[in-house]
PDB file of C-alpha atoms in Angstrom:
ATOM      1  CA  UNK A 100      21.167   7.722  11.432  1.00 59.00           C
ATOM      2  CA  UNK A 101      23.567   4.785  12.832  1.00 71.00           C
ATOM      3  CA  UNK A 102      22.298   1.567  13.722  1.00 78.00           C
ATOM      4  CA  UNK A 103      23.881  -1.269  16.092  1.00 82.00           C
ATOM      5  CA  UNK A 104      24.278  -4.958  14.518  1.00 82.00           C
ATOM      6  CA  UNK A 105      23.758  -7.605  17.363  1.00 87.00           C
ATOM      7  CA  UNK A 106      25.387 -10.619  16.582  1.00 88.00           C
ATOM      8  CA  UNK A 107      25.176 -13.539  19.383  1.00 88.00           C
ATOM      9  CA  UNK A 108      26.120 -17.309  19.583  1.00 85.00           C
ATOM     10  CA  UNK A 109      22.822 -18.975  20.621  1.00 83.00           C
ATOM     11  CA  UNK A 110      22.686 -22.683  20.453  1.00 79.00           C
ATOM     12  CA  UNK A 111      20.206 -24.048  17.589  1.00 71.00           C
ATOM     13  CA  UNK A 112      17.879 -25.722  19.927  1.00 71.00           C
ATOM     14  CA  UNK A 113      17.425 -22.490  21.667  1.00 78.00           C
ATOM     15  CA  UNK A 114      17.743 -19.945  18.305  1.00 78.00           C
ATOM     16  CA  UNK A 115      13.801 -19.442  17.132  1.00 75.00           C
ATOM     17  CA  UNK A 116      12.945 -18.918  21.722  1.00 81.00           C
ATOM     18  CA  UNK A 117      16.064 -16.550  21.751  1.00 86.00           C
ATOM     19  CA  UNK A 118      14.856 -14.786  18.534  1.00 82.00           C
ATOM     20  CA  UNK A 119      11.541 -14.094  19.417  1.00 81.00           C
ATOM     21  CA  UNK A 120      12.633 -13.160  23.349  1.00 85.00           C
ATOM     22  CA  UNK A 121      14.736 -10.214  21.410  1.00 87.00           C
ATOM     23  CA  UNK A 122      12.064  -8.882  19.853  1.00 81.00           C
ATOM     24  CA  UNK A 123      10.090  -8.822  22.327  1.00 82.00           C
ATOM     25  CA  UNK A 124      12.561  -7.208  24.646  1.00 86.00           C
ATOM     26  CA  UNK A 125      13.089  -4.299  21.585  1.00 84.00           C
ATOM     27  CA  UNK A 126      15.243  -5.421  18.839  1.00 83.00           C
ATOM     28  CA  UNK A 127      14.098  -3.864  15.434  1.00 77.00           C
ATOM     29  CA  UNK A 128      14.527  -7.307  13.027  1.00 75.00           C
ATOM     30  CA  UNK A 129      16.560 -10.511  13.814  1.00 79.00           C
ATOM     31  CA  UNK A 130      17.580 -13.452  11.756  1.00 73.00           C
ATOM     32  CA  UNK A 131      19.148 -16.432  11.923  1.00 69.00           C
ATOM     33  CA  UNK A 132      22.462 -17.462  10.580  1.00 63.00           C
ATOM     34  CA  UNK A 133      24.360 -20.690  11.293  1.00 57.00           C
ATOM     35  CA  UNK A 134      25.282 -20.756  14.863  1.00 60.00           C
ATOM     36  CA  UNK A 135      24.823 -17.315  15.452  1.00 76.00           C
ATOM     37  CA  UNK A 136      21.782 -14.704  15.527  1.00 81.00           C
ATOM     38  CA  UNK A 137      22.181 -11.351  14.400  1.00 81.00           C
ATOM     39  CA  UNK A 138      19.640  -8.415  15.517  1.00 84.00           C
ATOM     40  CA  UNK A 139      19.692  -4.582  14.524  1.00 83.00           C
ATOM     41  CA  UNK A 140      19.189  -2.134  17.574  1.00 84.00           C
ATOM     42  CA  UNK A 141      18.443   1.400  18.203  1.00 83.00           C
ATOM     43  CA  UNK A 142      21.759   3.065  18.639  1.00 85.00           C
ATOM     44  CA  UNK A 143      20.371   4.258  22.501  1.00 88.00           C
ATOM     45  CA  UNK A 144      19.476   0.514  23.531  1.00 90.00           C
ATOM     46  CA  UNK A 145      21.482  -0.639  26.291  1.00 92.00           C
ATOM     47  CA  UNK A 146      22.324  -3.937  24.852  1.00 92.00           C
ATOM     48  CA  UNK A 147      23.638  -5.693  27.726  1.00 94.00           C
ATOM     49  CA  UNK A 148      19.814  -5.176  29.311  1.00 93.00           C
ATOM     50  CA  UNK A 149      18.422  -5.946  26.621  1.00 93.00           C
ATOM     51  CA  UNK A 150      20.013  -9.289  26.093  1.00 93.00           C
ATOM     52  CA  UNK A 151      19.643 -10.276  29.689  1.00 93.00           C
ATOM     53  CA  UNK A 152      16.118  -9.438  29.389  1.00 92.00           C
ATOM     54  CA  UNK A 153      15.610 -12.044  26.154  1.00 91.00           C
ATOM     55  CA  UNK A 154      17.891 -14.662  28.123  1.00 90.00           C
ATOM     56  CA  UNK A 155      15.594 -14.357  31.455  1.00 89.00           C
ATOM     57  CA  UNK A 156      12.556 -14.516  28.877  1.00 86.00           C
ATOM     58  CA  UNK A 157      13.545 -17.603  27.266  1.00 85.00           C
ATOM     59  CA  UNK A 158      14.976 -19.204  30.016  1.00 85.00           C
ATOM     60  CA  UNK A 159      18.649 -19.300  28.265  1.00 85.00           C
ATOM     61  CA  UNK A 160      21.965 -18.468  29.390  1.00 88.00           C
ATOM     62  CA  UNK A 161      23.323 -15.227  28.726  1.00 91.00           C
ATOM     63  CA  UNK A 162      24.998 -15.719  25.971  1.00 90.00           C
ATOM     64  CA  UNK A 163      28.661 -13.938  24.647  1.00 89.00           C
ATOM     65  CA  UNK A 164      27.688 -11.515  22.362  1.00 90.00           C
ATOM     66  CA  UNK A 165      29.631  -8.134  19.880  1.00 90.00           C
ATOM     67  CA  UNK A 166      28.318  -5.118  18.930  1.00 89.00           C
ATOM     68  CA  UNK A 167      28.863  -3.022  15.702  1.00 83.00           C
ATOM     69  CA  UNK A 168      27.969   0.480  14.170  1.00 83.00           C
ATOM     70  CA  UNK A 169      25.291  -0.208  10.720  1.00 71.00           C
ATOM     71  CA  UNK A 170      24.809   2.709   8.510  1.00 65.00           C
ATOM     72  CA  UNK A 171      21.282   3.411   7.191  1.00 57.00           C
ATOM     73  CA  UNK A 172      21.927   2.193   3.656  1.00 52.00           C
ATOM     74  CA  UNK A 173      23.563  -0.854   5.099  1.00 52.00           C
ATOM     75  CA  UNK A 174      20.380  -1.544   7.496  1.00 53.00           C
ATOM     76  CA  UNK A 175      17.815  -1.276   4.309  1.00 53.00           C
ATOM     77  CA  UNK A 176      20.332  -3.756   2.166  1.00 55.00           C
ATOM     78  CA  UNK A 177      20.182  -5.905   5.707  1.00 57.00           C
ATOM     79  CA  UNK A 178      16.285  -5.735   5.853  1.00 53.00           C
ATOM     80  CA  UNK A 179      15.861  -6.563   2.448  1.00 56.00           C
ATOM     81  CA  UNK A 180      17.851  -9.488   2.527  1.00 56.00           C
ATOM     82  CA  UNK A 181      16.067 -10.853   5.814  1.00 57.00           C
ATOM     83  CA  UNK A 182      12.565 -10.714   4.597  1.00 62.00           C
ATOM     84  CA  UNK A 183      11.457 -12.301   1.500  1.00 71.00           C
ATOM     85  CA  UNK A 184       7.663 -12.746  -0.185  1.00 82.00           C
ATOM     86  CA  UNK A 185       6.032 -15.841   1.176  1.00 83.00           C
ATOM     87  CA  UNK A 186       3.199 -17.632  -0.665  1.00 88.00           C
ATOM     88  CA  UNK A 187       0.955 -18.950   1.545  1.00 90.00           C
ATOM     89  CA  UNK A 188      -2.044 -21.678  -0.028  1.00 90.00           C
ATOM     90  CA  UNK A 189      -3.899 -21.608  -2.953  1.00 92.00           C
ATOM     91  CA  UNK A 190      -5.114 -17.586  -2.510  1.00 94.00           C
ATOM     92  CA  UNK A 191      -2.491 -15.348   0.369  1.00 93.00           C
ATOM     93  CA  UNK A 192       1.089 -13.660  -0.572  1.00 93.00           C
ATOM     94  CA  UNK A 193       2.429 -11.755   1.674  1.00 90.00           C
ATOM     95  CA  UNK A 194       5.669  -9.711   1.518  1.00 86.00           C
ATOM     96  CA  UNK A 195       8.006  -6.036   1.810  1.00 82.00           C
ATOM     97  CA  UNK A 196       6.637  -3.639  -0.792  1.00 82.00           C
ATOM     98  CA  UNK A 197       9.875  -3.530  -2.990  1.00 81.00           C
ATOM     99  CA  UNK A 198       8.638  -7.349  -4.129  1.00 82.00           C
ATOM    100  CA  UNK A 199       5.825  -7.316  -6.741  1.00 86.00           C
ATOM    101  CA  UNK A 200       3.184  -9.911  -5.766  1.00 87.00           C
ATOM    102  CA  UNK A 201       2.003 -12.616  -8.439  1.00 88.00           C
ATOM    103  CA  UNK A 202      -1.217 -11.923 -10.116  1.00 90.00           C
ATOM    104  CA  UNK A 203      -4.482 -13.439  -8.866  1.00 89.00           C
ATOM    105  CA  UNK A 204      -3.531 -13.790  -4.991  1.00 93.00           C
ATOM    106  CA  UNK A 205      -4.480 -11.576  -2.281  1.00 93.00           C
ATOM    107  CA  UNK A 206      -1.699  -9.831  -1.514  1.00 93.00           C
ATOM    108  CA  UNK A 207      -0.747  -8.050   1.936  1.00 94.00           C
ATOM    109  CA  UNK A 208       2.096  -5.922   2.047  1.00 90.00           C
ATOM    110  CA  UNK A 209       4.330  -5.642   5.241  1.00 85.00           C
ATOM    111  CA  UNK A 210       7.876  -4.034   5.446  1.00 77.00           C
ATOM    112  CA  UNK A 211      10.390  -4.874   8.472  1.00 65.00           C
ATOM    113  CA  UNK A 212       9.408  -2.494  11.275  1.00 55.00           C
ATOM    114  CA  UNK A 213       9.102  -2.218  14.851  1.00 44.00           C
ATOM    115  CA  UNK A 214       7.005  -4.290  15.770  1.00 42.00           C
ATOM    116  CA  UNK A 215       7.116  -7.978  15.498  1.00 51.00           C
ATOM    117  CA  UNK A 216       5.326  -9.531  12.047  1.00 53.00           C
ATOM    118  CA  UNK A 217       6.276 -10.320   8.513  1.00 52.00           C
ATOM    119  CA  UNK A 218       4.982 -13.320   7.538  1.00 55.00           C
ATOM    120  CA  UNK A 219       8.694 -15.257   7.991  1.00 64.00           C
ATOM    121  CA  UNK A 220       8.589 -16.652  11.473  1.00 74.00           C
ATOM    122  CA  UNK A 221       7.068 -20.287  11.580  1.00 83.00           C
ATOM    123  CA  UNK A 222       4.567 -19.087  14.529  1.00 86.00           C
ATOM    124  CA  UNK A 223       2.944 -16.367  11.880  1.00 88.00           C
ATOM    125  CA  UNK A 224       3.150 -19.063   8.763  1.00 89.00           C
ATOM    126  CA  UNK A 225       1.241 -21.126  10.770  1.00 93.00           C
ATOM    127  CA  UNK A 226      -2.210 -18.720  11.266  1.00 95.00           C
ATOM    128  CA  UNK A 227      -1.834 -17.402   7.821  1.00 95.00           C
ATOM    129  CA  UNK A 228      -1.848 -20.921   6.314  1.00 95.00           C
ATOM    130  CA  UNK A 229      -4.921 -21.890   8.670  1.00 97.00           C
ATOM    131  CA  UNK A 230      -6.594 -18.522   7.501  1.00 97.00           C
ATOM    132  CA  UNK A 231      -6.015 -19.345   4.540  1.00 96.00           C
ATOM    133  CA  UNK A 232      -7.923 -22.562   4.555  1.00 96.00           C
ATOM    134  CA  UNK A 233     -10.772 -21.734   6.874  1.00 96.00           C
ATOM    135  CA  UNK A 234     -12.248 -17.767   5.706  1.00 97.00           C
ATOM    136  CA  UNK A 235     -14.618 -17.971   3.282  1.00 95.00           C
ATOM    137  CA  UNK A 236     -15.882 -14.858   3.748  1.00 94.00           C
ATOM    138  CA  UNK A 237     -18.231 -12.410   5.598  1.00 96.00           C
ATOM    139  CA  UNK A 238     -16.621 -13.434   8.940  1.00 97.00           C
ATOM    140  CA  UNK A 239     -15.779 -11.807  11.917  1.00 97.00           C
ATOM    141  CA  UNK A 240     -12.472 -11.684  13.488  1.00 98.00           C
ATOM    142  CA  UNK A 241     -10.282 -10.841  16.332  1.00 97.00           C
ATOM    143  CA  UNK A 242      -6.541 -10.684  16.334  1.00 97.00           C
ATOM    144  CA  UNK A 243      -5.336 -10.637  19.514  1.00 96.00           C
ATOM    145  CA  UNK A 244      -1.468  -9.533  20.028  1.00 92.00           C
ATOM    146  CA  UNK A 245      -1.432  -8.162  16.779  1.00 91.00           C
ATOM    147  CA  UNK A 246       2.178  -7.004  16.950  1.00 85.00           C
ATOM    148  CA  UNK A 247       2.437  -5.535  13.012  1.00 85.00           C
ATOM    149  CA  UNK A 248      -1.212  -6.410  12.171  1.00 92.00           C
ATOM    150  CA  UNK A 249      -0.158  -8.727   9.222  1.00 92.00           C
ATOM    151  CA  UNK A 250      -2.933 -11.571  10.290  1.00 95.00           C
ATOM    152  CA  UNK A 251      -5.701  -8.643  10.901  1.00 96.00           C
ATOM    153  CA  UNK A 252      -5.085  -7.454   7.381  1.00 96.00           C
ATOM    154  CA  UNK A 253      -4.771 -11.566   6.330  1.00 96.00           C
ATOM    155  CA  UNK A 254      -8.254 -11.587   7.526  1.00 97.00           C
ATOM    156  CA  UNK A 255      -9.683  -8.470   6.006  1.00 97.00           C
ATOM    157  CA  UNK A 256      -7.953  -9.691   2.293  1.00 96.00           C
ATOM    158  CA  UNK A 257      -9.480 -12.938   2.928  1.00 96.00           C
ATOM    159  CA  UNK A 258     -12.838 -11.519   3.279  1.00 96.00           C
ATOM    160  CA  UNK A 259     -12.830 -10.947   6.792  1.00 97.00           C
ATOM    161  CA  UNK A 260     -16.118  -8.290   7.039  1.00 96.00           C
ATOM    162  CA  UNK A 261     -14.967  -6.940  10.519  1.00 96.00           C
ATOM    163  CA  UNK A 262     -11.567  -7.414  11.648  1.00 97.00           C
ATOM    164  CA  UNK A 263     -10.997  -6.243  15.505  1.00 97.00           C
ATOM    165  CA  UNK A 264      -6.719  -5.568  16.289  1.00 96.00           C
ATOM    166  CA  UNK A 265      -5.817  -5.855  19.976  1.00 95.00           C
ATOM    167  CA  UNK A 266      -2.388  -5.858  21.261  1.00 92.00           C
ATOM    168  CA  UNK A 267      -0.666  -3.479  25.017  1.00 88.00           C
ATOM    169  CA  UNK A 268       1.800  -1.981  23.195  1.00 85.00           C
ATOM    170  CA  UNK A 269       0.553   1.292  21.285  1.00 88.00           C
ATOM    171  CA  UNK A 270       3.414   0.516  18.818  1.00 82.00           C
ATOM    172  CA  UNK A 271       2.103  -2.176  17.569  1.00 85.00           C
ATOM    173  CA  UNK A 272      -0.989  -0.591  17.159  1.00 92.00           C
ATOM    174  CA  UNK A 273       0.428   2.652  15.209  1.00 90.00           C
ATOM    175  CA  UNK A 274       1.859  -0.091  12.721  1.00 88.00           C
ATOM    176  CA  UNK A 275      -1.107  -2.043  12.435  1.00 92.00           C
ATOM    177  CA  UNK A 276      -3.115   1.040  11.195  1.00 94.00           C
ATOM    178  CA  UNK A 277      -0.431   2.203   9.261  1.00 93.00           C
ATOM    179  CA  UNK A 278       0.108  -1.311   7.914  1.00 93.00           C
ATOM    180  CA  UNK A 279      -3.800  -1.326   7.054  1.00 95.00           C
ATOM    181  CA  UNK A 280      -3.826   1.808   5.491  1.00 95.00           C
ATOM    182  CA  UNK A 281      -0.689   0.331   2.743  1.00 93.00           C
ATOM    183  CA  UNK A 282      -3.095  -2.710   2.154  1.00 95.00           C
ATOM    184  CA  UNK A 283      -6.404  -0.547   1.934  1.00 95.00           C
ATOM    185  CA  UNK A 284      -8.003  -2.647   4.216  1.00 96.00           C
ATOM    186  CA  UNK A 285     -10.244  -1.477   7.393  1.00 95.00           C
ATOM    187  CA  UNK A 286      -9.516  -2.614  10.690  1.00 96.00           C
ATOM    188  CA  UNK A 287     -10.391  -1.529  14.377  1.00 95.00           C
ATOM    189  CA  UNK A 288      -6.757  -1.687  16.643  1.00 96.00           C
ATOM    190  CA  UNK A 289      -6.869  -1.209  19.783  1.00 94.00           C
ATOM    191  CA  UNK A 290      -5.974  -1.521  23.576  1.00 95.00           C
ATOM    192  CA  UNK A 291      -7.115  -4.965  24.985  1.00 92.00           C
ATOM    193  CA  UNK A 292      -9.302  -3.228  27.392  1.00 92.00           C
ATOM    194  CA  UNK A 293     -11.517  -0.832  24.809  1.00 90.00           C
ATOM    195  CA  UNK A 294     -12.497  -4.271  23.144  1.00 86.00           C
ATOM    196  CA  UNK A 295     -16.530  -4.558  23.125  1.00 82.00           C
ATOM    197  CA  UNK A 296     -18.045  -7.096  25.250  1.00 83.00           C
ATOM    198  CA  UNK A 297     -18.614  -9.684  21.402  1.00 85.00           C
ATOM    199  CA  UNK A 298     -18.254 -13.143  20.022  1.00 92.00           C
ATOM    200  CA  UNK A 299     -16.028 -13.467  16.808  1.00 96.00           C
ATOM    201  CA  UNK A 300     -16.437 -16.308  14.187  1.00 97.00           C
ATOM    202  CA  UNK A 301     -12.676 -16.409  14.388  1.00 97.00           C
ATOM    203  CA  UNK A 302      -9.879 -15.582  16.870  1.00 97.00           C
ATOM    204  CA  UNK A 303      -6.522 -15.684  16.290  1.00 98.00           C
ATOM    205  CA  UNK A 304      -3.791 -15.097  18.860  1.00 96.00           C
ATOM    206  CA  UNK A 305       0.232 -15.373  18.256  1.00 92.00           C
ATOM    207  CA  UNK A 306       1.544 -14.554  21.490  1.00 87.00           C
ATOM    208  CA  UNK A 307       3.577 -17.309  23.546  1.00 84.00           C
ATOM    209  CA  UNK A 308       2.334 -19.951  25.289  1.00 89.00           C
ATOM    210  CA  UNK A 309       2.228 -18.881  29.075  1.00 90.00           C
ATOM    211  CA  UNK A 310       0.069 -15.012  28.260  1.00 90.00           C
ATOM    212  CA  UNK A 311      -2.092 -17.651  26.096  1.00 94.00           C
ATOM    213  CA  UNK A 312      -2.901 -19.580  28.871  1.00 95.00           C
ATOM    214  CA  UNK A 313      -3.771 -16.662  30.651  1.00 94.00           C
ATOM    215  CA  UNK A 314      -5.830 -15.278  28.113  1.00 95.00           C
ATOM    216  CA  UNK A 315      -7.850 -18.429  28.330  1.00 96.00           C
ATOM    217  CA  UNK A 316     -10.789 -17.763  29.734  1.00 94.00           C
ATOM    218  CA  UNK A 317     -11.403 -14.342  27.791  1.00 94.00           C
ATOM    219  CA  UNK A 318      -9.980 -15.587  24.122  1.00 96.00           C
ATOM    220  CA  UNK A 319     -12.426 -18.760  24.835  1.00 95.00           C
ATOM    221  CA  UNK A 320     -15.784 -17.123  25.898  1.00 93.00           C
ATOM    222  CA  UNK A 321     -15.257 -15.204  22.272  1.00 94.00           C
ATOM    223  CA  UNK A 322     -14.322 -17.796  19.857  1.00 96.00           C
ATOM    224  CA  UNK A 323     -16.356 -19.931  17.313  1.00 95.00           C
ATOM    225  CA  UNK A 324     -13.088 -21.096  16.046  1.00 97.00           C
ATOM    226  CA  UNK A 325      -9.901 -20.297  17.471  1.00 98.00           C
ATOM    227  CA  UNK A 326      -5.555 -20.542  16.167  1.00 98.00           C
ATOM    228  CA  UNK A 327      -3.341 -20.067  18.640  1.00 97.00           C
ATOM    229  CA  UNK A 328       0.428 -20.275  17.961  1.00 93.00           C
ATOM    230  CA  UNK A 329       3.423 -18.597  19.681  1.00 88.00           C
ATOM    231  CA  UNK A 330       3.056 -22.121  21.219  1.00 90.00           C
ATOM    232  CA  UNK A 331       6.691 -24.674  21.540  1.00 88.00           C
ATOM    233  CA  UNK A 332       5.334 -28.308  20.496  1.00 90.00           C
ATOM    234  CA  UNK A 333       6.202 -29.369  23.976  1.00 90.00           C
ATOM    235  CA  UNK A 334       3.519 -26.812  25.584  1.00 92.00           C
ATOM    236  CA  UNK A 335       0.938 -27.634  23.400  1.00 94.00           C
ATOM    237  CA  UNK A 336      -0.665 -30.299  25.930  1.00 96.00           C
ATOM    238  CA  UNK A 337      -0.838 -27.331  28.614  1.00 95.00           C
ATOM    239  CA  UNK A 338      -2.525 -24.201  26.157  1.00 96.00           C
ATOM    240  CA  UNK A 339      -4.771 -26.753  25.445  1.00 96.00           C
ATOM    241  CA  UNK A 340      -5.950 -27.801  28.792  1.00 96.00           C
ATOM    242  CA  UNK A 341      -6.852 -24.417  29.802  1.00 96.00           C
ATOM    243  CA  UNK A 342      -8.846 -24.061  26.319  1.00 97.00           C
ATOM    244  CA  UNK A 343     -10.792 -27.372  26.435  1.00 94.00           C
ATOM    245  CA  UNK A 344     -13.177 -26.871  29.059  1.00 89.00           C
ATOM    246  CA  UNK A 345     -15.018 -24.442  26.148  1.00 92.00           C
ATOM    247  CA  UNK A 346     -13.546 -25.708  23.095  1.00 96.00           C
ATOM    248  CA  UNK A 347     -12.511 -28.729  21.689  1.00 96.00           C
ATOM    249  CA  UNK A 348      -8.721 -28.248  21.015  1.00 97.00           C
ATOM    250  CA  UNK A 349      -6.214 -30.585  18.274  1.00 96.00           C
ATOM    251  CA  UNK A 350      -2.762 -29.824  17.323  1.00 96.00           C
ATOM    252  CA  UNK A 351      -3.860 -28.404  13.815  1.00 96.00           C
ATOM    253  CA  UNK A 352      -0.091 -28.238  11.942  1.00 94.00           C
ATOM    254  CA  UNK A 353       3.807 -28.096  13.344  1.00 93.00           C
ATOM    255  CA  UNK A 354       6.332 -25.785  11.667  1.00 88.00           C
ATOM    256  CA  UNK A 355       9.864 -26.362  13.215  1.00 79.00           C
ATOM    257  CA  UNK A 356       8.913 -27.217  16.775  1.00 82.00           C
ATOM    258  CA  UNK A 357       6.429 -24.502  16.528  1.00 88.00           C
ATOM    259  CA  UNK A 358       2.370 -25.991  17.291  1.00 93.00           C
ATOM    260  CA  UNK A 359      -0.753 -24.237  15.785  1.00 96.00           C
ATOM    261  CA  UNK A 360      -3.671 -25.481  18.271  1.00 97.00           C
ATOM    262  CA  UNK A 361      -6.969 -24.727  16.636  1.00 97.00           C
ATOM    263  CA  UNK A 362     -10.500 -25.283  18.544  1.00 96.00           C
ATOM    264  CA  UNK A 363     -13.972 -25.068  18.165  1.00 95.00           C
ATOM    265  CA  UNK A 364     -17.095 -24.278  20.135  1.00 92.00           C
ATOM    266  CA  UNK A 365     -18.508 -27.624  21.883  1.00 84.00           C
TER     267      UNK A 365
END
C-alpha cells in the first residue's frame, strides 16, 4: 500500500509543538529534519485538513507543505531510520523490535505505529527517566493517556505489580494491548470511564498542558506520587497551580524546552 510523505516548513521554535499536534491529528510518524517537519500519512488522509488541525492545535500559522507518494518498502526504511534505541538510566532500554537490547537491562520493545510514544520524544524520555529512578518494585501505577503504552509497559518491566493504562482513543488501547503482548507484561488497558475508583502509588500522564489542567482533580485525587509531561517550560507554573491544592509539586527536569512536573501527596 502506498503512503503519503508530507514535508512542512515550520520554524524551529514551533517544531516540537507542531510535531505533537500532527501526531494527535492522525499522522503515522513525524520527524524533525533541519528546518522541516517530515510526516507519514495514510493515503486517504485529507492532508490540508490534517495540517490545518495541527496548526490550530499548536497555535502556529498554517505552514507551506508538499506531499509525495511513498511505497511500503520506503516507509519501512524511513521508519527504522527514525527510531533508534534509547538507553534510560541504569536499568532501562527502549527500542524497536529490529534492535537487540544490551544484556542486563529491562527491555521495552516499541515499534513505530498508529499511537504516540516510542521513547524518542523529550516528553516521553522525561517520564521514562523518572520511572527508572523512582520505581522500586511492587507499586500500583496508572498511565493516563497511554498512547502506545510505552510508560505503562516500562512501569511493569521495572517491577510495578499492577498497571492500569487509560486512553480516550480505542486505537491507542488496541496498540497498548498489542505492545504489552510483545513485551510479555500484564496490564489493564481501558477507557477512562471504566477506570476503578482507586488510589495509585504512581500516576503518570504525558499529554498536553491544557488537558492536564482539566484532569487535575481526577489525577491528583488518585496519586500518591505523580509525574506530568507534555508541558512546555513556560506552561509549568499554570499546570503546577492546578495540582498544588492536593500535591506538593516541582519541576523535576527540562529537556528541549519541555518540563517534567512531579509531585507527592501532602
